[in-house]
Short mmCIF file of C-alpha atoms and ligand atoms in Angstrom, two decimals:
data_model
loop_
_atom_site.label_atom_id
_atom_site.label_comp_id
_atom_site.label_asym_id
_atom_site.label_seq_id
_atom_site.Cartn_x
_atom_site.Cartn_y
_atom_site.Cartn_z
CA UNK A 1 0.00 0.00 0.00
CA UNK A 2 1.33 3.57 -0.79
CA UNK A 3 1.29 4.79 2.51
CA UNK A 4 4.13 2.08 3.31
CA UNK A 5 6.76 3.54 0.59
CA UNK A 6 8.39 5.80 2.56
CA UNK A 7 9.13 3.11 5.09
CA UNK A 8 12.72 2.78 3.73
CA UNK A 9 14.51 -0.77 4.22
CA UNK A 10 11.53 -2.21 6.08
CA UNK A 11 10.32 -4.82 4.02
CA UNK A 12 9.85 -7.38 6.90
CA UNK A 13 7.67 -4.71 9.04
CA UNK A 14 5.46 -3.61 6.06
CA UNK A 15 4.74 -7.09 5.12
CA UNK A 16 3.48 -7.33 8.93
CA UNK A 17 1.58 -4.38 8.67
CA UNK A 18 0.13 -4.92 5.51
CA UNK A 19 -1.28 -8.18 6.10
CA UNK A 20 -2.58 -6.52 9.88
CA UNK A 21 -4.52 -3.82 7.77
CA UNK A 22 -5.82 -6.32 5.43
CA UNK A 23 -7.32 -8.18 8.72
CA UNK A 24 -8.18 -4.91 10.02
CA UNK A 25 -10.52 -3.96 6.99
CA UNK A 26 -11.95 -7.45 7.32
CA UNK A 27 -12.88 -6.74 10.30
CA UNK A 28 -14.58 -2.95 9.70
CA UNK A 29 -16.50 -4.61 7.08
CA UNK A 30 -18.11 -7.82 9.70
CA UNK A 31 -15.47 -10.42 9.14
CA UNK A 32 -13.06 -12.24 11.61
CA UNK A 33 -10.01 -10.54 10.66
CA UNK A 34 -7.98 -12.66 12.24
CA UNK A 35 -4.76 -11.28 12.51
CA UNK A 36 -5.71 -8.04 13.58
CA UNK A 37 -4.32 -7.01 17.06
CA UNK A 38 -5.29 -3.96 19.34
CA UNK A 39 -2.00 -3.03 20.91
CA UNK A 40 1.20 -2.99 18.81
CA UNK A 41 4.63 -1.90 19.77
CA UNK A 42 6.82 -0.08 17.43
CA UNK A 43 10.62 -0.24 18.30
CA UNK A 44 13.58 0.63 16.76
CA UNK A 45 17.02 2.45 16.80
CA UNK A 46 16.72 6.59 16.36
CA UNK A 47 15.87 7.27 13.08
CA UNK A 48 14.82 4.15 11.90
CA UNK A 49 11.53 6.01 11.79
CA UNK A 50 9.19 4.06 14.30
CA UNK A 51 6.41 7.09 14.52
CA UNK A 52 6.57 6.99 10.55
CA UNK A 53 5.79 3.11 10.56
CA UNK A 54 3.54 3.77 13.42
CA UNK A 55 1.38 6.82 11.32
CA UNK A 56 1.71 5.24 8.06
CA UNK A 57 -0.30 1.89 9.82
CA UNK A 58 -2.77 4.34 11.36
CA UNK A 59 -3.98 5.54 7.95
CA UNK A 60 -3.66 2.21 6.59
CA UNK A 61 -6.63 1.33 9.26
CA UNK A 62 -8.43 4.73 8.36
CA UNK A 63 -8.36 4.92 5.14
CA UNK A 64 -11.39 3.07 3.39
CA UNK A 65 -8.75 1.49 0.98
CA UNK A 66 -6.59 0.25 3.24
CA UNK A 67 -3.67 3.18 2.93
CA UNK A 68 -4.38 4.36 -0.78
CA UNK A 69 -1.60 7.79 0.51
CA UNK A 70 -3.98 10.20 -1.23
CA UNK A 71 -7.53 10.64 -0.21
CA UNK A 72 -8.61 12.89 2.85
CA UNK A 73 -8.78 10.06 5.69
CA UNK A 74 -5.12 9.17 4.58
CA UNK A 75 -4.11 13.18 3.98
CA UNK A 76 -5.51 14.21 7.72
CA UNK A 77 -3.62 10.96 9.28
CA UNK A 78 0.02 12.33 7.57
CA UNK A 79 -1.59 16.05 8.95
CA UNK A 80 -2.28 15.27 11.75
CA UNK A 81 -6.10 16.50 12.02
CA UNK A 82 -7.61 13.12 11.93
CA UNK A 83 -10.93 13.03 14.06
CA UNK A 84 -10.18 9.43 14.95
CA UNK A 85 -6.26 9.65 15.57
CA UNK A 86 -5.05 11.09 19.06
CA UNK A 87 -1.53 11.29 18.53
CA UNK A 88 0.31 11.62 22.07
CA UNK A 89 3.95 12.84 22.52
CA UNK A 90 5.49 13.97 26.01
CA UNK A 91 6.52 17.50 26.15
CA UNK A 92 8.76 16.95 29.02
CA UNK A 93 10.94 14.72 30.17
CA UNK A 94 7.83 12.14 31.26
CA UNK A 95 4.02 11.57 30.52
CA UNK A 96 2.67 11.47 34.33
CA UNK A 97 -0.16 9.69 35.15
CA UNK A 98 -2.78 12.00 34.77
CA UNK A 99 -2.06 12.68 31.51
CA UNK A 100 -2.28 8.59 30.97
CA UNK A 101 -5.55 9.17 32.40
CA UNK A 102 -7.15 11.55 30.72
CA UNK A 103 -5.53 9.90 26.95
CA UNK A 104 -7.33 6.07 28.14
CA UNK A 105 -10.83 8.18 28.37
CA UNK A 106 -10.23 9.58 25.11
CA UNK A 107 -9.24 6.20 23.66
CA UNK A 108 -12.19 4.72 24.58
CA UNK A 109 -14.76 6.82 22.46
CA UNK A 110 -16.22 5.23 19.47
CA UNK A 111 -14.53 5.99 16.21
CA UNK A 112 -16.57 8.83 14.30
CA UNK A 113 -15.40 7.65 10.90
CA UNK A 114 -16.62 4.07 11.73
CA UNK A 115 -13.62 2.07 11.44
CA UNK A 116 -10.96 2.70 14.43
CA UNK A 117 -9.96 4.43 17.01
CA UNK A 118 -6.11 4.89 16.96
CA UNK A 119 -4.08 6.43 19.94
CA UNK A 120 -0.13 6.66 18.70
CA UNK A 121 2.00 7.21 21.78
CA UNK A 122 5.19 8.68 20.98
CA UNK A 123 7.88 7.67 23.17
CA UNK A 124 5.81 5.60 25.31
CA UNK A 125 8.93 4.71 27.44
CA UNK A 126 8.90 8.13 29.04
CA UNK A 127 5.90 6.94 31.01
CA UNK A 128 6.28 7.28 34.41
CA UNK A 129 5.91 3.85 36.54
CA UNK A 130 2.42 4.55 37.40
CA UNK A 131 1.54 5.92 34.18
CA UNK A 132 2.43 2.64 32.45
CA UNK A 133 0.42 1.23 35.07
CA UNK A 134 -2.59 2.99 33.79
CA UNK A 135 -1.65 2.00 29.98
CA UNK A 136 -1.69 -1.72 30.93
CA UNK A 137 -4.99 -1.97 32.06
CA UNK A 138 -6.15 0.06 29.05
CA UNK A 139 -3.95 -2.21 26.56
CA UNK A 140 -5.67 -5.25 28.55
CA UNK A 141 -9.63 -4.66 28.26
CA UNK A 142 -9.22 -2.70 24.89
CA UNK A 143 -12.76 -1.08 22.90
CA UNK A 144 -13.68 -3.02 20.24
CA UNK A 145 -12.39 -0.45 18.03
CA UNK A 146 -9.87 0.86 19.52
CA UNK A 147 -5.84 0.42 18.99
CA UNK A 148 -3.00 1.28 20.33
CA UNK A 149 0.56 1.98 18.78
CA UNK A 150 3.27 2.31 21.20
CA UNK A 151 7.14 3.28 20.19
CA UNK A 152 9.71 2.63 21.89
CA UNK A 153 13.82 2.39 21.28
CA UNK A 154 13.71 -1.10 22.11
CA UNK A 155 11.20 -3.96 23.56
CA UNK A 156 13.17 -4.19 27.12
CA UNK A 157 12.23 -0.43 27.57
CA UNK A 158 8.55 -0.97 28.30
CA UNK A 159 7.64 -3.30 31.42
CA UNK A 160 7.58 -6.65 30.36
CA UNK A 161 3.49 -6.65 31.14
CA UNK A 162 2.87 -4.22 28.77
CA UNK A 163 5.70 -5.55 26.46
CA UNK A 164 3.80 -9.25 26.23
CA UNK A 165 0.66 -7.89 25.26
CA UNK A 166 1.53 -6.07 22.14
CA UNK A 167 2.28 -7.41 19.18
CA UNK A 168 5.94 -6.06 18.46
CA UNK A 169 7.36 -4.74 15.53
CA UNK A 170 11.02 -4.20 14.94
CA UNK A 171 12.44 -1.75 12.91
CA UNK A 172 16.11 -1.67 11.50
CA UNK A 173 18.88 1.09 10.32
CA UNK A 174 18.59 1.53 6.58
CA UNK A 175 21.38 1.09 4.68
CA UNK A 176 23.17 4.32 3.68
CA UNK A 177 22.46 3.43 -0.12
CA UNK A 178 18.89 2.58 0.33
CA UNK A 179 18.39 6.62 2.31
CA UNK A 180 20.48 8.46 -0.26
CA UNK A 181 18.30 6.74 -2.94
CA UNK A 182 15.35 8.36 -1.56
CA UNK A 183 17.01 11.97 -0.95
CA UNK A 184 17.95 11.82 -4.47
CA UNK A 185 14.51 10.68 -6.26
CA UNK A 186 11.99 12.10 -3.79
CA UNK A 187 14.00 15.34 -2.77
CA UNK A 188 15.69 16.08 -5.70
CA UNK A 189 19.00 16.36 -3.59
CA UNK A 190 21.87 15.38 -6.26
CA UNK A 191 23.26 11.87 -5.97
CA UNK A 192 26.44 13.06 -4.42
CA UNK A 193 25.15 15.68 -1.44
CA UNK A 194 22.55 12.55 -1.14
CA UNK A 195 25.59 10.03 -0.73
CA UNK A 196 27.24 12.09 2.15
CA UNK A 197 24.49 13.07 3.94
CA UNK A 198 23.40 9.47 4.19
CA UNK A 199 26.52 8.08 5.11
CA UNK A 200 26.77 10.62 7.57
CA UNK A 201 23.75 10.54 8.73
CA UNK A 202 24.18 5.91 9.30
CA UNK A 203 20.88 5.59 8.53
CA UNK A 204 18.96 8.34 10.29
CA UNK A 205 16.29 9.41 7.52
CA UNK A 206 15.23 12.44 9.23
CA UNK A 207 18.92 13.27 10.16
CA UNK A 208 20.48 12.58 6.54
CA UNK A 209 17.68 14.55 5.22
CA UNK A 210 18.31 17.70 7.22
CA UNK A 211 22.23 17.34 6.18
CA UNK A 212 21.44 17.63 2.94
CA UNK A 213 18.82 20.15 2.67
CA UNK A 214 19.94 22.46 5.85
CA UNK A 215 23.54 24.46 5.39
CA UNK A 216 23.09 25.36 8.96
CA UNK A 217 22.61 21.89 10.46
CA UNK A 218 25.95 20.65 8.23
CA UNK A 219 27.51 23.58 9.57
CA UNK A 220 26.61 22.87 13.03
CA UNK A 221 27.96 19.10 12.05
CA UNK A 222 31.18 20.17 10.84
CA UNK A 223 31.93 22.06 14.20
CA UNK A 224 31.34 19.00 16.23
CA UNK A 225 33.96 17.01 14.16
CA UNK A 226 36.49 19.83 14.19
CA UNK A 227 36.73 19.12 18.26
CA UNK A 228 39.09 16.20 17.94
CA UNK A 229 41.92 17.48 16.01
CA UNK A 230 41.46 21.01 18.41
CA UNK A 231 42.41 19.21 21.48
CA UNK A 232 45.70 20.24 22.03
CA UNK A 233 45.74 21.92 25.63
CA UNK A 234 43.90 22.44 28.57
CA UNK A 235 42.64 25.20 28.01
CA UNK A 236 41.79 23.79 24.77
CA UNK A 237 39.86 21.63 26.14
CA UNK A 238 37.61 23.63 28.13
CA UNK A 239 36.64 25.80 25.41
CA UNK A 240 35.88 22.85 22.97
CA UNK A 241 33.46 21.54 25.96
CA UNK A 242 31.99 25.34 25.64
CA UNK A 243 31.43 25.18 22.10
CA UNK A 244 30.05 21.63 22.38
CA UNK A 245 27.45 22.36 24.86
CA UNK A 246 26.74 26.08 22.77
CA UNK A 247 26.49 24.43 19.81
CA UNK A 248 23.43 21.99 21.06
CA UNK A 249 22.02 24.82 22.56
CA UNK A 250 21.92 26.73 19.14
CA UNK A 251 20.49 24.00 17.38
CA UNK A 252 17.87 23.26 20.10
CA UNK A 253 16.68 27.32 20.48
CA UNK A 254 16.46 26.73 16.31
CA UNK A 255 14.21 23.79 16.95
CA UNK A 256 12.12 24.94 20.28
CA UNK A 257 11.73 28.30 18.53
CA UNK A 258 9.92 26.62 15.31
CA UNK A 259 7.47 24.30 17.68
CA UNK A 260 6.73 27.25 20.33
CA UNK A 261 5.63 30.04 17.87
CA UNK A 262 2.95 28.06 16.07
CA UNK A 263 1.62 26.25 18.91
CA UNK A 264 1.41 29.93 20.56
CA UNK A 265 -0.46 31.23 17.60
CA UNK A 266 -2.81 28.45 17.29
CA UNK A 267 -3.49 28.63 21.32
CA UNK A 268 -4.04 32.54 20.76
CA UNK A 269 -5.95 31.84 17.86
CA UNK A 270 -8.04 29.64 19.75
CA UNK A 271 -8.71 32.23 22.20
CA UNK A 272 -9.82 34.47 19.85
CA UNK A 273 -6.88 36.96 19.59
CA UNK A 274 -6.70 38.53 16.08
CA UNK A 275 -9.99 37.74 14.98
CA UNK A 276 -11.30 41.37 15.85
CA UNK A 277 -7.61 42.37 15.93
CA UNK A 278 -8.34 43.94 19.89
CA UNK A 279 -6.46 41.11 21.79
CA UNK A 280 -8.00 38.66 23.98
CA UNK A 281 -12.15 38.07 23.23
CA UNK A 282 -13.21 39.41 26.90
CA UNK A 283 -15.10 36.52 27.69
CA UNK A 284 -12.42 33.86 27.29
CA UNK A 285 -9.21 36.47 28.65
CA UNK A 286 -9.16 33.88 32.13
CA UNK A 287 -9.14 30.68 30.26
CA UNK A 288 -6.68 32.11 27.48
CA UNK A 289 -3.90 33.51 30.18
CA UNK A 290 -4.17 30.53 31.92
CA UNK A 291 -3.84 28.08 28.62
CA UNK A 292 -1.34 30.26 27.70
CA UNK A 293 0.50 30.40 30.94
CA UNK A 294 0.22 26.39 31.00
CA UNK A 295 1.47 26.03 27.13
CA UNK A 296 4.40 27.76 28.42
CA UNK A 297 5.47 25.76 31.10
CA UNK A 298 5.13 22.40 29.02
CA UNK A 299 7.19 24.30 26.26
CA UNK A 300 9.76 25.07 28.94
CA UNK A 301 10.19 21.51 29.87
CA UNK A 302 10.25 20.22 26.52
CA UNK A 303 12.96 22.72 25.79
CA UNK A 304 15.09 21.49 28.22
CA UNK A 305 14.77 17.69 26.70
CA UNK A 306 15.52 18.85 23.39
CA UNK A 307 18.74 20.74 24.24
CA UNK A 308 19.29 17.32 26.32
CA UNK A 309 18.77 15.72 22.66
CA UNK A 310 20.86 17.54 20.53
CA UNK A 311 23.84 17.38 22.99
CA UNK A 312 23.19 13.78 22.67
CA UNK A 313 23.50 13.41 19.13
CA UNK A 314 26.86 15.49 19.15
CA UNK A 315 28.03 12.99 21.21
CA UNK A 316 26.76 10.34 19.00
CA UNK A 317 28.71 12.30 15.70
CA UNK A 318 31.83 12.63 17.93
CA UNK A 319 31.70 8.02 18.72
CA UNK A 320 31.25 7.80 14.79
CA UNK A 321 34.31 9.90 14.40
CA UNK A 322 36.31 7.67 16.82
CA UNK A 323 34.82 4.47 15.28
CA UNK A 324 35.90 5.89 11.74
CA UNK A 325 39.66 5.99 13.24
CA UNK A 326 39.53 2.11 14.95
CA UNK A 327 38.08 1.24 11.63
CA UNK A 328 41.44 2.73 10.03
CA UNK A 329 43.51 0.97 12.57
CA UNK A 330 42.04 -2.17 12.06
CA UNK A 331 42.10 -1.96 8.40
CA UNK A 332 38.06 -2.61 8.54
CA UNK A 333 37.04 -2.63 4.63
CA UNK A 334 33.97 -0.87 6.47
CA UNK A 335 32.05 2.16 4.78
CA UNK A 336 33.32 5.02 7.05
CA UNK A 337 30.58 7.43 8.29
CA UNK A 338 32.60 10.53 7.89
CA UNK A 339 34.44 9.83 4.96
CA UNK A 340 34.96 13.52 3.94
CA UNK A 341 37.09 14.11 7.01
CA UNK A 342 39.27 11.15 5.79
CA UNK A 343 42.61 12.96 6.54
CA UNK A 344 41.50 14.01 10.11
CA UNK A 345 40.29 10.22 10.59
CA UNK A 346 43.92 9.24 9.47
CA UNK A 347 46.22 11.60 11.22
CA UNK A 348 44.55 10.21 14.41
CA UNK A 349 44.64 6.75 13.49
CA UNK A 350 48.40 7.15 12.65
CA UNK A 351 49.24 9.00 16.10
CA UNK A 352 47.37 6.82 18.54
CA UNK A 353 46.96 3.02 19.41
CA UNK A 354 43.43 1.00 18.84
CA UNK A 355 42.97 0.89 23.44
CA UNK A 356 43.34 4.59 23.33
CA UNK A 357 40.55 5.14 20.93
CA UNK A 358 38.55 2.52 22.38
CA UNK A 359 39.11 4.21 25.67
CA UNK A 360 38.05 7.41 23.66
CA UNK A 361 34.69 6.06 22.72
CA UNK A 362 34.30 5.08 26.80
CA UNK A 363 35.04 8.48 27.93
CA UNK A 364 32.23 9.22 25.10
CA UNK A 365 29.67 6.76 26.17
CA UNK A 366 30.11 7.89 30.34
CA UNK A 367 29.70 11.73 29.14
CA UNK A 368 26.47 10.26 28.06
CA UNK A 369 25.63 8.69 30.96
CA UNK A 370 26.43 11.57 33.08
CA UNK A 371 24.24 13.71 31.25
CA UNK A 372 21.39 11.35 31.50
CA UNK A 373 21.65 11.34 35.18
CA UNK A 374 21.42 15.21 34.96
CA UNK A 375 25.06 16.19 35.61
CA UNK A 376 26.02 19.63 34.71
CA UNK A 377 26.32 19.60 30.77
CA UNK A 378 29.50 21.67 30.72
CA UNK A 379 31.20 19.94 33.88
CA UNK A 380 30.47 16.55 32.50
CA UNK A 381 31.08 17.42 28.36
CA UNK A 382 34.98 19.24 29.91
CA UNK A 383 35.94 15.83 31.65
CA UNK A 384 35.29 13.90 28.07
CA UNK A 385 36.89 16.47 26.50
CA UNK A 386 40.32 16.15 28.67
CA UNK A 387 39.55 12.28 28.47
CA UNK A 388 39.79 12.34 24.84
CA UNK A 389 43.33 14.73 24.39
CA UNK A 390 45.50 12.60 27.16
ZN1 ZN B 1 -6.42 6.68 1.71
#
């Protein structure tokens, strides 16, 4: 079905989902269906595009032809306006309880389309304990018509109760050749810019796309990788961990700032600012300041898990870099991800031993860590740095 095609290198997933929204029609129309399940868990590795898999199943149930890609049901799934899809994703750093709560009682209306109700739970591992708690018993006495579609990095990060009663479906890394095929036939990016940014990217769609179409975000790319060959001092090092943590928190403001200013609008919108062009309708001013004051505080917290994010996925730019180098010292065959820095990658792999950069990508890895446990980003990101120059 044409709503599966831009599920790159999944062929074992769509041919799950395919045959589960074949059932699933059976069903809509009286049958058995047998094969359709209500609770399905979508995991994967970042960027293997879980939520894509996850949406692109959601209008295969909606849509009257089973995922046709191009009439309305299909158009408002991929919009996200659907009347019968509640798509969930935690602004902070955890969905609490309440929020749980309130999302079951919305899951179990009837559809208003008359084929399902679909609740797609971004990041369902950032449940809180008693959150998940709630989930279960929803996931375990499901509506007729209503499914659910987890994601998740990996099985093992949802509790095992939850886990066993969802059909899972595993996602894997595209290959490098299979992503820069699509950049260069569906976004006209030319073969070679496409080749890069997939290979840089290892398989991230979203991430390979943005390389290729965004100077800014290759830019912001290029500075991370410059940190290795910079480490030449102390003082050296402390200013590469300023950069470092700057640099995330550049990208991040560029990515909070897009999200907040439309959601704003639409809230004010809502409210009725700018349709008489005098601010605030009277009648709703309490409800609006206090929407507006809660909007806010949910874009606050998401903020700080984005910056949290990008600072990540330096990290994750800077182990490529090192694994490029053990691949060199090894004499790996292996693709290298960051094959336009290949003189960088081979100075290093010249002047140091294979234990040193292993020990390199360990300093790497426990940065990560650290952060995760909500050390101080600069105090954690200076003791890789100093890690990776002795
Ligand atoms: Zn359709």
């Amino acid at each position: 079905m044409a709503v599966f095609d831009d599920l790159i290198g999944q062929d074992q997933a769509v041919a799950v989902l395919s045959r589960a929204a074949a059932a699933a029609k059976e069903v809509v129309e009286g049958g058995r269906g047998a094969g359709m399940t209500h609770a399905w868990l979508f995991t994967g590795p970042p960027g293997s595009g879980r939520e894509d898999a996850a949406r692109a199943f959601a209008a295969a149930l909606l849509c009257p032809d089973g995922g046709c890609g191009h009439c309305d049901q299909c158009h408002q799934v991929f919009v996200g306006s659907h009347p019968d899809l509640e798509s969930v994703r935690p602004q902070g750093l955890s969905y609490s309880v309440k929020q749980t709560r309130e999302l079951i009682l919305r899951a179990a209306g009837a559809p208003t389309q008359g084929r399902w109700r679909v609740i797609l739970f971004e990041d369902a591992d950032r449940a809180t304990e008693s959150a998940a708690n709630a989930l279960l018993k929803a996931i375990e006495e499901p509506p007729p018509r209503t499914v659910w579609l987890l994601c998740a990095p990996a099985p093992d990060d949802m509790m095992i109760t939850i886990r066993s009663r969802c059909r899972v479906v595993n996602l894997t890394t595209p290959a490098a050749e299979a992503v820069a095929h699509v950049l260069a036939t569906r976004d006209s990016v030319p073969p070679e810019v496409a080749r890069f940014a997939a290979r840089a990217a290892q398989g991230h769609v979203s991430r390979a796309r943005a390389l290729a179409l965004d100077e800014g975000v290759r830019r912001r790319r290029e500075a991370v990788l410059s940190i290795p060959r910079s480490l030449t001092g102390v003082g050296e090092c402390v200013s590469a961990a300023e950069r470092l943590v700057k640099t995330a928190e550049e990208e991040a403001a560029v990515a909070t700032a897009a999200l907040n200013e439309s959601e704003t609008a639409e809230l004010r919108k809502l409210y009725g600012e700018g349709s008489t062009g005098k601010g605030l309708n009277r009648g709703l001013v309490r409800g609006g300041a206090g929407a507006l004051k809660e909007l806010e505080d949910r874009q606050k917290s998401r903020a700080t898990r984005i910056k949290r994010d990008s600072l990540d996925s330096a990290l994750l730019e800077l182990v490529s870099f090192y694994r490029d180098v053990l691949a060199m010292q090894f004499g790996a065959g292996v693709e290298l991800a960051n094959d336009d820095l290949r003189f960088d990658l081979d100075q290093l792999a010249k002047a140091s031993t294979p234990e040193e950069t292993l020990r390199r990508i360990d300093a790497i890895m426990q940065c990560r860590e650290r952060l995760a446990a909500n050390v101080n980003p600069q105090m954690a990101v200076e003791a890789m740095m100093l890690a990776l120059r002795s």
